[in-house]
């Protein structure tokens, strides 16, 4: 009887941690968030089930986050570059990229941001000065591209005049990645 109680006690002690862990950690906690959003590992990056490929690195930018899709935005990734320069690459439903650009422009104007005309690569996008009270101005520019099967947008946040020369190479690097999408 003494041995039977000891064995029962031992089994309970061994089984308790497994039961406790199973109740504390949900079964899906082991699934990376990108898997839930439809992303799969790909050579040198991630691939969304809708087809968008987001490399780990694009030019001097490194992917820091994957984005889920929405009504017109199918998938996307956030990248960070030198000195806080940020890029968001998004895939959209075909023929909606222009509408996304118009919506971007309307929303920024409604928020009171100043639309500005820039030179170089930024001149082909829609640009707004979103911070002008510091020695450097924060600028946000959106480009839209029509692809064969999807549309795409590229949003960049950068400072003027310090990062002005980096905009052209950044847009080139991202458009080269987009050219490989279709």
Tab-separated table of N, CA and C in Angstrom, residues 10-134:
chain	number	residue	atom	x	y	z
A	10	UNK	N	4.275	9.825	-7.433
A	10	UNK	CA	5.319	10.050	-8.425
A	10	UNK	C	4.713	10.305	-9.806
A	11	UNK	N	3.730	9.517	-10.201
A	11	UNK	CA	3.066	9.718	-11.495
A	11	UNK	C	2.390	11.088	-11.552
A	12	UNK	N	1.755	11.480	-10.490
A	12	UNK	CA	1.086	12.771	-10.435
A	12	UNK	C	2.102	13.892	-10.564
A	13	UNK	N	3.234	13.781	-9.876
A	13	UNK	CA	4.268	14.815	-9.935
A	13	UNK	C	4.857	14.931	-11.336
A	14	UNK	N	5.011	13.823	-12.024
A	14	UNK	CA	5.567	13.837	-13.374
A	14	UNK	C	4.538	14.377	-14.357
A	15	UNK	N	3.280	14.009	-14.201
A	15	UNK	CA	2.234	14.408	-15.133
A	15	UNK	C	1.814	15.864	-14.950
A	16	UNK	N	1.897	16.404	-13.752
A	16	UNK	CA	1.437	17.765	-13.488
A	16	UNK	C	2.132	18.824	-14.335
A	17	UNK	N	3.475	18.848	-14.427
A	17	UNK	CA	4.089	19.895	-15.249
A	17	UNK	C	3.622	19.862	-16.701
A	18	UNK	N	3.460	18.695	-17.284
A	18	UNK	CA	3.014	18.597	-18.673
A	18	UNK	C	1.593	19.137	-18.818
A	19	UNK	N	0.719	18.799	-17.879
A	19	UNK	CA	-0.653	19.293	-17.917
A	19	UNK	C	-0.668	20.799	-17.704
A	20	UNK	N	0.115	21.277	-16.738
A	20	UNK	CA	0.160	22.705	-16.453
A	20	UNK	C	0.675	23.480	-17.654
A	21	UNK	N	1.706	22.993	-18.314
A	21	UNK	CA	2.249	23.667	-19.486
A	21	UNK	C	1.224	23.670	-20.609
A	22	UNK	N	0.552	22.569	-20.818
A	22	UNK	CA	-0.444	22.469	-21.891
A	22	UNK	C	-1.589	23.438	-21.672
A	23	UNK	N	-1.951	23.702	-20.427
A	23	UNK	CA	-3.063	24.619	-20.180
A	23	UNK	C	-2.612	26.067	-20.233
A	24	UNK	N	-1.339	26.348	-19.980
A	24	UNK	CA	-0.842	27.720	-19.987
A	24	UNK	C	-0.493	28.179	-21.389
A	25	UNK	N	0.127	27.315	-22.210
A	25	UNK	CA	0.559	27.677	-23.551
A	25	UNK	C	-0.453	27.151	-24.558
A	26	UNK	N	-1.111	28.040	-25.308
A	26	UNK	CA	-2.059	27.578	-26.310
A	26	UNK	C	-1.344	26.793	-27.413
A	27	UNK	N	-2.071	25.903	-28.029
A	27	UNK	CA	-1.484	25.036	-29.059
A	27	UNK	C	-0.938	25.838	-30.233
A	28	UNK	N	-1.571	26.963	-30.588
A	28	UNK	CA	-1.110	27.716	-31.744
A	28	UNK	C	0.004	28.707	-31.404
A	29	UNK	N	0.492	28.720	-30.181
A	29	UNK	CA	1.558	29.643	-29.804
A	29	UNK	C	2.851	29.328	-30.541
A	30	UNK	N	2.985	28.132	-31.049
A	30	UNK	CA	4.189	27.747	-31.766
A	30	UNK	C	4.143	28.162	-33.233
A	31	UNK	N	3.024	28.679	-33.703
A	31	UNK	CA	2.891	29.090	-35.093
A	31	UNK	C	3.372	30.533	-35.222
A	32	UNK	N	4.405	30.772	-36.052
A	32	UNK	CA	4.865	32.147	-36.234
A	32	UNK	C	3.757	33.017	-36.814
A	33	UNK	N	3.692	34.291	-36.421
A	33	UNK	CA	2.619	35.170	-36.900
A	33	UNK	C	2.566	35.275	-38.417
A	34	UNK	N	3.717	35.178	-39.080
A	34	UNK	CA	3.686	35.280	-40.537
A	34	UNK	C	2.962	34.099	-41.181
A	35	UNK	N	3.001	32.936	-40.542
A	35	UNK	CA	2.274	31.774	-41.068
A	35	UNK	C	0.778	32.025	-41.002
A	36	UNK	N	0.321	32.620	-39.901
A	36	UNK	CA	-1.100	32.916	-39.751
A	36	UNK	C	-1.570	33.938	-40.771
A	37	UNK	N	-0.656	34.807	-41.204
A	37	UNK	CA	-1.004	35.844	-42.174
A	37	UNK	C	-0.824	35.361	-43.611
A	38	UNK	N	-0.502	34.086	-43.807
A	38	UNK	CA	-0.385	33.541	-45.148
A	38	UNK	C	1.004	33.570	-45.737
A	39	UNK	N	2.023	33.788	-44.912
A	39	UNK	CA	3.394	33.863	-45.396
A	39	UNK	C	4.095	32.531	-45.205
A	40	UNK	N	5.008	32.221	-46.143
A	40	UNK	CA	5.828	31.019	-46.037
A	40	UNK	C	7.273	31.398	-46.298
A	41	UNK	N	8.192	30.670	-45.665
A	41	UNK	CA	9.609	30.914	-45.904
A	41	UNK	C	9.931	30.661	-47.367
A	42	UNK	N	10.798	31.484	-47.895
A	42	UNK	CA	11.211	31.405	-49.274
A	42	UNK	C	12.722	31.624	-49.275
A	43	UNK	N	13.397	31.262	-50.332
A	43	UNK	CA	14.844	31.467	-50.388
A	43	UNK	C	15.123	32.965	-50.242
A	44	UNK	N	15.838	33.318	-49.204
A	44	UNK	CA	16.211	34.711	-48.985
A	44	UNK	C	15.094	35.611	-48.505
A	45	UNK	N	13.978	35.056	-48.052
A	45	UNK	CA	12.902	35.909	-47.574
A	45	UNK	C	11.621	35.154	-47.308
A	46	UNK	N	10.494	35.819	-47.590
A	46	UNK	CA	9.173	35.239	-47.383
A	46	UNK	C	8.350	35.372	-48.653
A	47	UNK	N	7.384	34.479	-48.802
A	47	UNK	CA	6.460	34.516	-49.925
A	47	UNK	C	5.048	34.406	-49.370
A	48	UNK	N	4.195	35.329	-49.788
A	48	UNK	CA	2.808	35.306	-49.377
A	48	UNK	C	2.035	34.385	-50.314
A	49	UNK	N	0.970	33.768	-49.824
A	49	UNK	CA	0.213	32.851	-50.668
A	49	UNK	C	-0.398	33.565	-51.874
A	50	UNK	N	-0.519	34.897	-51.822
A	50	UNK	CA	-1.022	35.660	-52.969
A	50	UNK	C	0.076	35.908	-54.004
A	51	UNK	N	1.326	35.512	-53.679
A	51	UNK	CA	2.413	35.615	-54.641
A	51	UNK	C	3.477	36.640	-54.323
A	52	UNK	N	3.204	37.604	-53.443
A	52	UNK	CA	4.197	38.626	-53.140
A	52	UNK	C	5.412	37.997	-52.468
A	53	UNK	N	6.585	38.303	-52.996
A	53	UNK	CA	7.830	37.845	-52.393
A	53	UNK	C	8.501	39.040	-51.735
A	54	UNK	N	8.858	38.889	-50.470
A	54	UNK	CA	9.543	39.939	-49.729
A	54	UNK	C	10.894	39.404	-49.265
A	55	UNK	N	11.961	39.800	-49.947
A	55	UNK	CA	13.283	39.356	-49.525
A	55	UNK	C	13.619	39.867	-48.125
A	56	UNK	N	14.558	39.205	-47.472
A	56	UNK	CA	15.012	39.660	-46.159
A	56	UNK	C	15.661	41.030	-46.265
A	57	UNK	N	16.320	41.282	-47.411
A	57	UNK	CA	17.011	42.547	-47.619
A	57	UNK	C	16.749	43.041	-49.036
A	58	UNK	N	16.450	44.324	-49.140
A	58	UNK	CA	16.301	44.990	-50.433
A	58	UNK	C	17.202	46.209	-50.382
A	59	UNK	N	18.257	46.201	-51.180
A	59	UNK	CA	19.241	47.289	-51.118
A	59	UNK	C	19.757	47.405	-49.694
A	60	UNK	N	19.761	48.604	-49.130
A	60	UNK	CA	20.214	48.759	-47.741
A	60	UNK	C	19.096	48.571	-46.704
A	61	UNK	N	17.930	48.073	-47.141
A	61	UNK	CA	16.778	47.906	-46.258
A	61	UNK	C	16.650	46.460	-45.798
A	62	UNK	N	16.256	46.282	-44.534
A	62	UNK	CA	16.037	44.958	-43.962
A	62	UNK	C	14.574	44.817	-43.558
A	63	UNK	N	13.988	43.660	-43.900
A	63	UNK	CA	12.584	43.404	-43.552
A	63	UNK	C	12.479	43.250	-42.053
A	64	UNK	N	11.535	43.989	-41.444
A	64	UNK	CA	11.352	43.908	-39.995
A	64	UNK	C	9.971	43.398	-39.605
A	65	UNK	N	9.026	43.400	-40.556
A	65	UNK	CA	7.671	42.965	-40.204
A	65	UNK	C	6.911	42.577	-41.458
A	66	UNK	N	6.050	41.576	-41.312
A	66	UNK	CA	5.144	41.212	-42.398
A	66	UNK	C	3.763	41.743	-42.061
A	67	UNK	N	2.995	42.060	-43.099
A	67	UNK	CA	1.673	42.628	-42.914
A	67	UNK	C	0.615	41.712	-43.517
A	68	UNK	N	-0.523	41.676	-42.883
A	68	UNK	CA	-1.660	40.928	-43.414
A	68	UNK	C	-2.360	41.780	-44.462
A	69	UNK	N	-3.201	41.127	-45.204
A	69	UNK	CA	-3.972	41.830	-46.214
A	69	UNK	C	-5.232	42.433	-45.638
A	70	UNK	N	-5.857	43.273	-46.436
A	70	UNK	CA	-7.121	43.889	-46.061
A	70	UNK	C	-8.064	43.832	-47.248
A	71	UNK	N	-8.928	44.804	-47.371
A	71	UNK	CA	-9.910	44.817	-48.454
A	71	UNK	C	-9.234	44.858	-49.819
A	72	UNK	N	-8.338	45.814	-50.027
A	72	UNK	CA	-7.635	45.933	-51.305
A	72	UNK	C	-6.155	45.599	-51.189
A	73	UNK	N	-5.619	45.631	-49.984
A	73	UNK	CA	-4.213	45.304	-49.768
A	73	UNK	C	-4.107	43.811	-49.502
A	74	UNK	N	-3.421	43.115	-50.390
A	74	UNK	CA	-3.337	41.660	-50.263
A	74	UNK	C	-2.269	41.218	-49.279
A	75	UNK	N	-1.132	41.895	-49.280
A	75	UNK	CA	-0.020	41.516	-48.418
A	75	UNK	C	0.989	42.653	-48.426
A	76	UNK	N	1.936	42.594	-47.518
A	76	UNK	CA	2.973	43.620	-47.506
A	76	UNK	C	4.035	43.351	-46.467
A	77	UNK	N	5.104	44.129	-46.551
A	77	UNK	CA	6.207	44.029	-45.601
A	77	UNK	C	6.729	45.417	-45.270
A	78	UNK	N	7.222	45.558	-44.057
A	78	UNK	CA	7.847	46.796	-43.615
A	78	UNK	C	9.343	46.565	-43.583
A	79	UNK	N	10.085	47.538	-44.101
A	79	UNK	CA	11.544	47.489	-44.141
A	79	UNK	C	12.108	48.716	-43.445
A	80	UNK	N	13.283	48.563	-42.857
A	80	UNK	CA	13.967	49.701	-42.262
A	80	UNK	C	15.343	49.835	-42.893
A	81	UNK	N	15.745	51.078	-43.095
A	81	UNK	CA	17.030	51.375	-43.701
A	81	UNK	C	17.894	52.184	-42.753
A	82	UNK	N	18.894	52.808	-43.315
A	82	UNK	CA	19.827	53.612	-42.513
A	82	UNK	C	19.135	54.827	-41.908
A	83	UNK	N	19.551	55.149	-40.720
A	83	UNK	CA	19.106	56.365	-40.033
A	83	UNK	C	17.592	56.511	-39.956
A	84	UNK	N	16.888	55.398	-39.786
A	84	UNK	CA	15.445	55.449	-39.579
A	84	UNK	C	14.609	55.537	-40.830
A	85	UNK	N	15.223	55.485	-42.001
A	85	UNK	CA	14.443	55.492	-43.239
A	85	UNK	C	13.592	54.225	-43.252
A	86	UNK	N	12.315	54.368	-43.567
A	86	UNK	CA	11.380	53.241	-43.511
A	86	UNK	C	10.672	53.088	-44.849
A	87	UNK	N	10.425	51.829	-45.229
A	87	UNK	CA	9.712	51.532	-46.470
A	87	UNK	C	8.630	50.505	-46.187
A	88	UNK	N	7.485	50.672	-46.844
A	88	UNK	CA	6.409	49.681	-46.781
A	88	UNK	C	6.072	49.301	-48.217
A	89	UNK	N	6.237	48.033	-48.511
A	89	UNK	CA	5.916	47.489	-49.823
A	89	UNK	C	4.622	46.714	-49.693
A	90	UNK	N	3.632	47.038	-50.540
A	90	UNK	CA	2.330	46.381	-50.461
A	90	UNK	C	1.878	45.890	-51.824
A	91	UNK	N	1.204	44.757	-51.810
A	91	UNK	CA	0.556	44.210	-52.994
A	91	UNK	C	-0.936	44.495	-52.860
A	92	UNK	N	-1.553	44.902	-53.971
A	92	UNK	CA	-2.976	45.250	-53.969
A	92	UNK	C	-3.717	44.472	-55.049
A	93	UNK	N	-5.019	44.435	-54.918
A	93	UNK	CA	-5.871	43.855	-55.947
A	93	UNK	C	-5.588	44.600	-57.253
A	94	UNK	N	-5.571	43.867	-58.350
A	94	UNK	CA	-5.278	44.461	-59.653
A	94	UNK	C	-6.192	45.647	-59.931
A	95	UNK	N	-5.624	46.695	-60.482
A	95	UNK	CA	-6.322	47.928	-60.864
A	95	UNK	C	-6.805	48.760	-59.679
A	96	UNK	N	-6.230	48.561	-58.486
A	96	UNK	CA	-6.618	49.390	-57.335
A	96	UNK	C	-5.465	50.273	-56.834
A	97	UNK	N	-4.289	50.150	-57.415
A	97	UNK	CA	-3.132	50.923	-56.955
A	97	UNK	C	-3.337	52.424	-57.086
A	98	UNK	N	-3.902	52.847	-58.197
A	98	UNK	CA	-4.161	54.278	-58.396
A	98	UNK	C	-5.149	54.785	-57.354
A	99	UNK	N	-6.173	53.996	-57.082
A	99	UNK	CA	-7.165	54.386	-56.070
A	99	UNK	C	-6.513	54.490	-54.689
A	100	UNK	N	-5.583	53.571	-54.387
A	100	UNK	CA	-4.861	53.626	-53.112
A	100	UNK	C	-4.036	54.911	-53.025
A	101	UNK	N	-3.410	55.304	-54.133
A	101	UNK	CA	-2.614	56.531	-54.162
A	101	UNK	C	-3.492	57.761	-53.954
A	102	UNK	N	-4.660	57.777	-54.583
A	102	UNK	CA	-5.593	58.895	-54.412
A	102	UNK	C	-6.067	58.965	-52.965
A	103	UNK	N	-6.359	57.832	-52.388
A	103	UNK	CA	-6.783	57.775	-50.986
A	103	UNK	C	-5.670	58.276	-50.064
A	104	UNK	N	-4.447	57.869	-50.332
A	104	UNK	CA	-3.286	58.352	-49.565
A	104	UNK	C	-3.231	59.880	-49.621
A	105	UNK	N	-3.333	60.428	-50.815
A	105	UNK	CA	-3.258	61.875	-50.996
A	105	UNK	C	-4.392	62.588	-50.254
A	106	UNK	N	-5.596	62.115	-50.407
A	106	UNK	CA	-6.742	62.740	-49.725
A	106	UNK	C	-6.599	62.698	-48.211
A	107	UNK	N	-6.179	61.550	-47.695
A	107	UNK	CA	-6.048	61.398	-46.241
A	107	UNK	C	-4.974	62.308	-45.672
A	108	UNK	N	-3.846	62.422	-46.362
A	108	UNK	CA	-2.767	63.281	-45.870
A	108	UNK	C	-3.164	64.751	-45.940
A	109	UNK	N	-3.855	65.132	-47.006
A	109	UNK	CA	-4.344	66.517	-47.115
A	109	UNK	C	-5.350	66.802	-46.012
A	110	UNK	N	-6.255	65.857	-45.754
A	110	UNK	CA	-7.265	66.033	-44.707
A	110	UNK	C	-6.624	66.132	-43.328
A	111	UNK	N	-5.473	65.487	-43.147
A	111	UNK	CA	-4.764	65.555	-41.866
A	111	UNK	C	-3.978	66.858	-41.721
A	112	UNK	N	-3.953	67.670	-42.781
A	112	UNK	CA	-3.291	68.971	-42.717
A	112	UNK	C	-1.823	68.950	-43.120
A	113	UNK	N	-1.350	67.869	-43.718
A	113	UNK	CA	0.045	67.814	-44.144
A	113	UNK	C	0.217	68.556	-45.461
A	114	UNK	N	1.395	69.141	-45.628
A	114	UNK	CA	1.709	69.921	-46.814
A	114	UNK	C	2.204	69.023	-47.940
A	115	UNK	N	1.499	69.062	-49.080
A	115	UNK	CA	1.976	68.315	-50.243
A	115	UNK	C	3.122	69.100	-50.862
A	116	UNK	N	4.194	68.384	-51.200
A	116	UNK	CA	5.373	69.049	-51.756
A	116	UNK	C	5.796	68.373	-53.057
A	117	UNK	N	6.426	69.154	-53.911
A	117	UNK	CA	6.976	68.648	-55.161
A	117	UNK	C	8.479	68.498	-54.983
A	118	UNK	N	8.980	67.307	-55.248
A	118	UNK	CA	10.403	67.034	-55.098
A	118	UNK	C	11.002	66.696	-56.454
A	119	UNK	N	12.308	66.581	-56.502
A	119	UNK	CA	12.987	66.231	-57.746
A	119	UNK	C	13.462	64.786	-57.674
A	120	UNK	N	13.987	64.305	-58.776
A	120	UNK	CA	14.516	62.948	-58.817
A	120	UNK	C	13.408	61.917	-58.724
A	121	UNK	N	13.734	60.787	-58.113
A	121	UNK	CA	12.775	59.677	-58.001
A	121	UNK	C	11.520	60.078	-57.229
A	122	UNK	N	11.671	60.967	-56.269
A	122	UNK	CA	10.518	61.387	-55.467
A	122	UNK	C	9.504	62.177	-56.295
A	123	UNK	N	9.936	62.750	-57.417
A	123	UNK	CA	9.015	63.538	-58.243
A	123	UNK	C	7.948	62.677	-58.901
A	124	UNK	N	8.172	61.370	-58.990
A	124	UNK	CA	7.184	60.485	-59.607
A	124	UNK	C	6.187	59.930	-58.601
A	125	UNK	N	6.362	60.261	-57.331
A	125	UNK	CA	5.448	59.820	-56.287
A	125	UNK	C	4.633	60.977	-55.744
A	126	UNK	N	3.837	60.692	-54.750
A	126	UNK	CA	3.029	61.699	-54.059
A	126	UNK	C	3.718	61.939	-52.723
A	127	UNK	N	4.182	63.178	-52.503
A	127	UNK	CA	4.994	63.473	-51.317
A	127	UNK	C	4.336	64.505	-50.413
A	128	UNK	N	4.500	64.269	-49.109
A	128	UNK	CA	4.000	65.192	-48.096
A	128	UNK	C	5.082	65.435	-47.057
A	129	UNK	N	5.161	66.686	-46.611
A	129	UNK	CA	6.028	67.024	-45.481
A	129	UNK	C	5.175	66.785	-44.236
A	130	UNK	N	5.612	65.849	-43.398
A	130	UNK	CA	4.818	65.502	-42.215
A	130	UNK	C	5.433	66.009	-40.921
A	131	UNK	N	6.615	66.617	-41.035
A	131	UNK	CA	7.232	67.262	-39.863
A	131	UNK	C	8.123	68.377	-40.390
A	132	UNK	N	7.842	69.591	-39.969
A	132	UNK	CA	8.641	70.726	-40.443
A	132	UNK	C	9.161	71.588	-39.296
A	133	UNK	N	8.941	71.178	-38.067
A	133	UNK	CA	9.330	71.998	-36.925
A	133	UNK	C	10.710	71.655	-36.372
A	134	UNK	N	11.452	70.812	-37.072
A	134	UNK	CA	12.813	70.459	-36.668
A	134	UNK	C	13.768	70.864	-37.790
